[in-house]
CSV table of C-alpha atoms in Angstrom, one decimal:
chain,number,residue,atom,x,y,z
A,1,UNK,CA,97.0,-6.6,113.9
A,2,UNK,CA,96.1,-3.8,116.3
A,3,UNK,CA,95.9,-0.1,114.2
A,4,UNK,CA,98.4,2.2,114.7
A,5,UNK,CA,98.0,4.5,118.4
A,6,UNK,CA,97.1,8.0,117.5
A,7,UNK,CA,100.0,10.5,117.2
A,8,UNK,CA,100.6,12.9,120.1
A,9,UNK,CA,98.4,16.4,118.7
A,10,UNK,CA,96.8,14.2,115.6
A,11,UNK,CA,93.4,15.8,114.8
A,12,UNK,CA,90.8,13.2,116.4
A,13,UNK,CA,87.3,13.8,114.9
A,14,UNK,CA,85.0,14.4,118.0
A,15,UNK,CA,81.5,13.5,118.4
A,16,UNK,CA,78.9,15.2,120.1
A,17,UNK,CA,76.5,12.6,122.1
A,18,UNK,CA,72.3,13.5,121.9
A,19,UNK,CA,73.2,14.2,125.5
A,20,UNK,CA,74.6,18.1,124.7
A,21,UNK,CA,73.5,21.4,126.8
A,22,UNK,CA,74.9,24.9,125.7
A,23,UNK,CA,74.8,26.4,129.5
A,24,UNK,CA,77.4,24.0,130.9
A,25,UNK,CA,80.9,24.6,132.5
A,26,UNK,CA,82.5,21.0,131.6
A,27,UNK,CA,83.0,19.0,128.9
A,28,UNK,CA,83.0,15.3,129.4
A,29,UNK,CA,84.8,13.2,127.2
A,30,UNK,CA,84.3,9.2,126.7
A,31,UNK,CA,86.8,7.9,123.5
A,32,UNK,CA,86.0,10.6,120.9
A,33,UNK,CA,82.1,11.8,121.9
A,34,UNK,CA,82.0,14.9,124.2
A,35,UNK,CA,79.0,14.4,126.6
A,36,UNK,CA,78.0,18.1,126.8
A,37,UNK,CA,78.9,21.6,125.4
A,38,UNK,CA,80.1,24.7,126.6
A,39,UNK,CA,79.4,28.0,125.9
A,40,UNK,CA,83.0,29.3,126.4
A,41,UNK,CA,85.7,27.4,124.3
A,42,UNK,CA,88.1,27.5,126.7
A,43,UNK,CA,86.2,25.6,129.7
A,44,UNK,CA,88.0,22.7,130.8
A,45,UNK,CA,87.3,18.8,129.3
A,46,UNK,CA,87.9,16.0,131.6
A,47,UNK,CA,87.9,12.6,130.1
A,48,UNK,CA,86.5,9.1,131.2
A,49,UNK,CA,87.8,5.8,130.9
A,50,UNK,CA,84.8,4.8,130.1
A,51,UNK,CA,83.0,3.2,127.2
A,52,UNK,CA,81.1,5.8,125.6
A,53,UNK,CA,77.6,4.1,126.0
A,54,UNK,CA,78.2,3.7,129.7
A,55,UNK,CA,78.7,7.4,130.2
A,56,UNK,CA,75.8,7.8,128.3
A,57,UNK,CA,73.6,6.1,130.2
A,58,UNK,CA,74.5,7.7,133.4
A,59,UNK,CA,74.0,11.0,132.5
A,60,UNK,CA,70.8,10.0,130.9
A,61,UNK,CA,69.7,9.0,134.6
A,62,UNK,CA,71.3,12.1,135.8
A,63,UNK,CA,69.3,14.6,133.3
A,64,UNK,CA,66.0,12.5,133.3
A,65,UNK,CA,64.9,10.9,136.7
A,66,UNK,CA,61.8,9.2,134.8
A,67,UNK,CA,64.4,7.6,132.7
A,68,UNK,CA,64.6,4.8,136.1
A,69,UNK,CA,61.2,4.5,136.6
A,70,UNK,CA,60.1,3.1,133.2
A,71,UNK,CA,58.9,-0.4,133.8
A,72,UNK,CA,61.7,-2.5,131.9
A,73,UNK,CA,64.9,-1.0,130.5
A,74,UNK,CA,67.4,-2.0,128.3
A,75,UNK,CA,70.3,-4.5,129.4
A,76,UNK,CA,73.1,-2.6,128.3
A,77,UNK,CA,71.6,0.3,130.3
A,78,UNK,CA,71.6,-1.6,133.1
A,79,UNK,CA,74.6,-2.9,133.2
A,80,UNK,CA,76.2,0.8,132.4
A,81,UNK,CA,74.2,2.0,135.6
A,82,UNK,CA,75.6,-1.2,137.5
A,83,UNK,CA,78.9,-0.3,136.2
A,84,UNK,CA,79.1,3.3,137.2
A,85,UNK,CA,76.9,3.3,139.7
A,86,UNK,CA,79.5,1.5,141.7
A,87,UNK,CA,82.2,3.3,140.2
A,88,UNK,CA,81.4,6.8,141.1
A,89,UNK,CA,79.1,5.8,144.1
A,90,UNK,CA,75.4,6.8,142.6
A,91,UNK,CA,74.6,4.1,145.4
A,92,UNK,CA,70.7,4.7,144.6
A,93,UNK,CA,71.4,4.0,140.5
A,94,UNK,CA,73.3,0.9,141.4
A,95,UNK,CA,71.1,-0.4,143.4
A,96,UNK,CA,68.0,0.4,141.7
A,97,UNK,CA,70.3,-1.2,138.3
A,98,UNK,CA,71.0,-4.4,140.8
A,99,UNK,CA,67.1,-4.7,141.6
A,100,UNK,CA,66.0,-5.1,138.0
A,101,UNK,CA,68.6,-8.0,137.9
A,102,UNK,CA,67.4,-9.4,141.6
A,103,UNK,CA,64.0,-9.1,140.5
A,104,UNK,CA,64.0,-11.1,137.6
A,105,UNK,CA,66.7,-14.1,138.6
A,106,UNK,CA,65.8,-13.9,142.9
A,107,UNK,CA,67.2,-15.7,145.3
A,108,UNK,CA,63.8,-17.2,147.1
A,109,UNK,CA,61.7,-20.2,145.6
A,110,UNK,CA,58.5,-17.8,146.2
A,111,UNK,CA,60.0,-15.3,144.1
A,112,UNK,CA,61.2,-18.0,141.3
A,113,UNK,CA,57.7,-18.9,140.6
A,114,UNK,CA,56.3,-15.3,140.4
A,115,UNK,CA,58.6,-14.9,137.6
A,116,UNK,CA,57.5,-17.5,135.2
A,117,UNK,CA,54.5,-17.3,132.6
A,118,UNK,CA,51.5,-19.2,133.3
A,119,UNK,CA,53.0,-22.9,132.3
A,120,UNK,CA,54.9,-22.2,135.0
A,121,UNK,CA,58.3,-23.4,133.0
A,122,UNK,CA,58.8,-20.2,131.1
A,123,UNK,CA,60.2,-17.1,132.5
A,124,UNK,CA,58.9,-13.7,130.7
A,125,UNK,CA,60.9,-10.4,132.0
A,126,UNK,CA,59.2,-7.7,133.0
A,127,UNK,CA,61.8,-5.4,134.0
A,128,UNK,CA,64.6,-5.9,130.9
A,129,UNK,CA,63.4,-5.8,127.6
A,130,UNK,CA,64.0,-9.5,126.5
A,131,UNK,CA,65.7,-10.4,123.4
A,132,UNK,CA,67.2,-13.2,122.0
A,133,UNK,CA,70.7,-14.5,124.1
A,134,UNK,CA,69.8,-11.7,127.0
A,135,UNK,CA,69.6,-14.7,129.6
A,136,UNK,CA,73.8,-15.4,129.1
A,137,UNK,CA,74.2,-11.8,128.7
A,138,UNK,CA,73.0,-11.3,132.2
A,139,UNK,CA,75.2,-13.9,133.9
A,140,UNK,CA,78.0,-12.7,132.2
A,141,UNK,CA,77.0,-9.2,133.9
A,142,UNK,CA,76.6,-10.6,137.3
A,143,UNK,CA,79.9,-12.5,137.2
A,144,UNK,CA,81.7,-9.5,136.5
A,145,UNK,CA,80.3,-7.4,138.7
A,146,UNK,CA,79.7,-9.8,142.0
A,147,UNK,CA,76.0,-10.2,141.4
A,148,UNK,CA,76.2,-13.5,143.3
A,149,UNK,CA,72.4,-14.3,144.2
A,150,UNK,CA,71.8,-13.6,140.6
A,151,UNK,CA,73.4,-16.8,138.9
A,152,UNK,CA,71.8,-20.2,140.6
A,153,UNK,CA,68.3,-19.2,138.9
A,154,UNK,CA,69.9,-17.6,135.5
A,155,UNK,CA,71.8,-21.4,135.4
A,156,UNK,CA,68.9,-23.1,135.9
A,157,UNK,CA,67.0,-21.3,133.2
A,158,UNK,CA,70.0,-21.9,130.9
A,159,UNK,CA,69.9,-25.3,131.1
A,160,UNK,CA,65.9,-26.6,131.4
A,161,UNK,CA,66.0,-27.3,127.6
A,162,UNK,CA,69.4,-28.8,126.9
A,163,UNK,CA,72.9,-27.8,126.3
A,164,UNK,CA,73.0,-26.8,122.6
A,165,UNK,CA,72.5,-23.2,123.5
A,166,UNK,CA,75.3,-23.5,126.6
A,167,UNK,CA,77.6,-25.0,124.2
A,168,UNK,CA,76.9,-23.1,120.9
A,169,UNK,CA,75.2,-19.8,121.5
A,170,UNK,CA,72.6,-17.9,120.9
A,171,UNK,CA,72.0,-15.4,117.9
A,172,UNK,CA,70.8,-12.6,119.0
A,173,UNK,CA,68.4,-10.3,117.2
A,174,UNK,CA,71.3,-7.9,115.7
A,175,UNK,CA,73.1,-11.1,114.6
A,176,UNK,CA,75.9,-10.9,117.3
A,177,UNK,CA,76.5,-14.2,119.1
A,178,UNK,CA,75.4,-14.5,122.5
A,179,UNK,CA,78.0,-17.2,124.1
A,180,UNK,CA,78.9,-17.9,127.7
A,181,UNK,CA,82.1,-17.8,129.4
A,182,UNK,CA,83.9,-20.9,130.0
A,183,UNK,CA,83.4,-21.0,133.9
A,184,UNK,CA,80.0,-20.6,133.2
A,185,UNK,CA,79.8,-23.3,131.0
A,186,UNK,CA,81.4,-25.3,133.0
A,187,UNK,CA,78.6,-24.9,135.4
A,188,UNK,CA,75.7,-24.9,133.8
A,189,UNK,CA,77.3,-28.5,132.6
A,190,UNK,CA,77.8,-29.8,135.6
A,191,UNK,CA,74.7,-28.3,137.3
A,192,UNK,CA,72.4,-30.0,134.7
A,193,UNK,CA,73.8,-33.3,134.8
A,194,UNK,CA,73.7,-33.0,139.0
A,195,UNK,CA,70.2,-32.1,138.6
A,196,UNK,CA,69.2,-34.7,136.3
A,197,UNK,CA,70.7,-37.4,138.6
A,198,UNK,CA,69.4,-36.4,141.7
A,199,UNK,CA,65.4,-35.1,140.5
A,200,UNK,CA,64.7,-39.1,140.7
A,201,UNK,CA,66.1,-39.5,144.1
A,202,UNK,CA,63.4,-39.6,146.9
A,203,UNK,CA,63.1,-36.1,148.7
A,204,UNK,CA,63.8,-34.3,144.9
A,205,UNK,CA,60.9,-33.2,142.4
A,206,UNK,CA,60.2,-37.1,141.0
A,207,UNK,CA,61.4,-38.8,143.3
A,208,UNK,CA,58.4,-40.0,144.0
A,209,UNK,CA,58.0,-41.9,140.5
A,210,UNK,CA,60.1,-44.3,142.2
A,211,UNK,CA,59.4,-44.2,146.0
A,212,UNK,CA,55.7,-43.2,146.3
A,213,UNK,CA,52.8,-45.9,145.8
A,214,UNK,CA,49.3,-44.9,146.5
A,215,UNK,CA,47.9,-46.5,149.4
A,216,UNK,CA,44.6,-47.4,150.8
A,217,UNK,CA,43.0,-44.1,150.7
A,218,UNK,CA,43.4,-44.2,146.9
A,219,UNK,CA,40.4,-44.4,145.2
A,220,UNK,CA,41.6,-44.8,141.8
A,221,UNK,CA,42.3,-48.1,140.2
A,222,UNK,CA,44.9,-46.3,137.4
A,223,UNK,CA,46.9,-44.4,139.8
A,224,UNK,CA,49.6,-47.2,140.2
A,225,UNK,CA,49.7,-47.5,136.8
A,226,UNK,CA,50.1,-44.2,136.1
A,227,UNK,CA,53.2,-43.5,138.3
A,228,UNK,CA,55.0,-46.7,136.1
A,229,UNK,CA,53.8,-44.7,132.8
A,230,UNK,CA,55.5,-41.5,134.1
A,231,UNK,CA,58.8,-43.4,135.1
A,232,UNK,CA,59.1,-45.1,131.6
A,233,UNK,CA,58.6,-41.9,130.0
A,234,UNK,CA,61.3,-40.2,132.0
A,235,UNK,CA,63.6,-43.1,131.9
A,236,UNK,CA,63.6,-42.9,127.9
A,237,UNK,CA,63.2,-39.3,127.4
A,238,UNK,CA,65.2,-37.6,130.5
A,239,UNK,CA,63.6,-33.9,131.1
A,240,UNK,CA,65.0,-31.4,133.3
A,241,UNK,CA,61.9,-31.6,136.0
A,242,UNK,CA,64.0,-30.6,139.0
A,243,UNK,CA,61.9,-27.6,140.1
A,244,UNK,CA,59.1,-28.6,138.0
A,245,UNK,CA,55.8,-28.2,139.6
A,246,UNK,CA,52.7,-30.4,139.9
A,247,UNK,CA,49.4,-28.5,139.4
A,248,UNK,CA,46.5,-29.8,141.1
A,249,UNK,CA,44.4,-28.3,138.6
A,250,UNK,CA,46.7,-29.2,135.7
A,251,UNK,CA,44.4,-30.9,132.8
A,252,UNK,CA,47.6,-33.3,132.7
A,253,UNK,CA,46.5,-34.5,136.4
A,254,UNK,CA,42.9,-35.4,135.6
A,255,UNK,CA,43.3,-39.1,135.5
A,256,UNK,CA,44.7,-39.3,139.2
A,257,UNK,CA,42.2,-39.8,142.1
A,258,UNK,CA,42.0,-36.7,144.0
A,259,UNK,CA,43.4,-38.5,147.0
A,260,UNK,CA,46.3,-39.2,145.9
A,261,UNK,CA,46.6,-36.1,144.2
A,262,UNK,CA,46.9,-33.8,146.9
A,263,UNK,CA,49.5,-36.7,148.3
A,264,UNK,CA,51.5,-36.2,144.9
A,265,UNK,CA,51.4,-32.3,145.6
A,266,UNK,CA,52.4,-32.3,149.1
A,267,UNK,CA,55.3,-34.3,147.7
A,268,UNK,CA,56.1,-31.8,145.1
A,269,UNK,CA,56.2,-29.0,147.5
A,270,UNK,CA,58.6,-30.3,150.0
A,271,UNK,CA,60.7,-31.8,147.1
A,272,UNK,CA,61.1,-28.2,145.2
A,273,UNK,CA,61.7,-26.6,148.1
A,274,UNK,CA,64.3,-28.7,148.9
A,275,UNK,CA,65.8,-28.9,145.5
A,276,UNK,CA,65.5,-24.4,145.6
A,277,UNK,CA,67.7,-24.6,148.9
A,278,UNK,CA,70.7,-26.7,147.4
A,279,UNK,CA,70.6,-25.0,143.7
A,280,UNK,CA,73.5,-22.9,144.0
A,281,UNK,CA,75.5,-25.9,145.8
A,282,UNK,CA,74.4,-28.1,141.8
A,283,UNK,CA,76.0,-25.1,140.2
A,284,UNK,CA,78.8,-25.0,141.8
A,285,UNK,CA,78.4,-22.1,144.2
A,286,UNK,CA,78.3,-21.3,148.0
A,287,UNK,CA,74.9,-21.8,149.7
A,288,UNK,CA,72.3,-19.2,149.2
A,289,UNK,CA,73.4,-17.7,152.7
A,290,UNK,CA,76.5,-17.0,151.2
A,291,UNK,CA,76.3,-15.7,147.9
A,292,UNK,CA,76.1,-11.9,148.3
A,293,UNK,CA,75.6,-9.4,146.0
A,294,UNK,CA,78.7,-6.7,147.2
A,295,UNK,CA,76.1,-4.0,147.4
């Protein structure tokens, strides 16, 4: 049951935010927490729609510049400074908000890999402060707000380990469950199993487990036998490999001749690139051409 509406003239306790100067001529009001005092009790309070944290936020920016040039901030300061950047046209906060999200999920394969740790499967932030459940936290941010060139990567990462977490959740660190919304479900659903099909095709990341044999210039008895060892483990244990990369200097990659490794990379190269340029198309989405960011 929703409580009661407050009656018209009812006392409301108000709050003062940490955010509170004496020599102001306006009071701002988000809910019950009045953004800034006034020395005259009879200056005039105009309120916001607002959530209260959002407001916040802003006029952190507003009262300390150095505020935006930490190295990573908070997501929910983000997306406040998405939020009201657009709202009330602080076109420099929103974008420099929308940069922090760009930066981290991008849009080119170049900038995919300069994101991720040095297994090259893991992506560490550097500009959000990671916690637990932040990845479906930020596509639910850039769905709302039109952050289009944002999702293909942020789906991809979703899905590289399974779906328990797309279907179940995450627990965040404050106990709150972090949970996506059912179109992006859907998507990351779909996407997987799309990728998953199609990484074994020839021109995709192992394809070449099935169409690739070494030839003459090999000069390595095992490699033959080591591309049938890596399609039986893939057949019985399917991993999402569909931007995976091969690493020519990879301890993993010892055992092939270095003829055929440099074949296998070349390979590998043209087949994630390939795979980068059709990701949003898995996911459900326009081409990369396509998906703007309605800066």
């Amino acid at each position: 049951m929703s409580s009661p509406r407050q009656r018209l003239g009812e006392n409301v306790s108000i709050t003062r935010s940490n955010i509170w100067h004496s020599d102001g001529t306006v009071v701002l009001q988000a809910n019950t927490t009045h953004q800034t005092n006034l020395l005259s009790k009879a200056a005039p309070s105009s309120s916001f729609l607002d959530t209260v944290m959002d407001v916040q936020y802003l006029l952190t920016v507003l009262y300390d510049p150095t505020f935006l040039v930490q190295t990573a901030l908070p997501l929910p300061a983000i997306g406040a400074l998405i939020r009201m950047g657009r709202k009330y046209d602080f076109a420099n906060i929103f974008k420099s908000a929308v940069r922090r999200l760009t930066l981290e999920y991008p849009a080119t394969l170049e900038d995919y890999d300069s994101t991720l740790a040095l297994d090259a499967y893991t992506h560490v932030p550097t500009r959000i402060i990671p916690y637990r459940g932040m990845i479906f936290d930020i596509i639910s941010l850039a769905r709302e707000n039109n952050i289009l060139s944002v999702l293909p990567s942020a789906y991809y990462h979703s899905i590289v380990n399974g779906l328990d977490d797309v279907l179940d959740g995450i627990l965040r660190d404050d106990g709150t469950l972090a949970f996506l919304a059912p179109v992006d479900q859907h998507r990351c659903i779909r996407g997987r199993e799309k990728l998953l099909n199609v990484q074994l095709q020839p021109g995709y990341s192992i394809g070449w487990y099935r169409s690739w044999k070494p030839g003459h210039d090999c000069t390595g008895g095992q490699c033959t036998t080591l591309i049938d060892a890596r399609l039986r483990d893939h057949l019985n244990r399917p991993l999402m490999r569909a931007l995976a990369k091969f690493h020519l200097n990879s301890s993993l990659n010892n055992n092939w001749c270095a003829t055929c490794k440099q074949n296998i990379h070349k390979l590998n190269v043209a087949a994630r690139k390939k795979t980068w340029d059709e990701l949003p198309v898995f996911f459900d989405l326009p081409p990369w051409n396509e998906l703007t960011n309605d800066l």
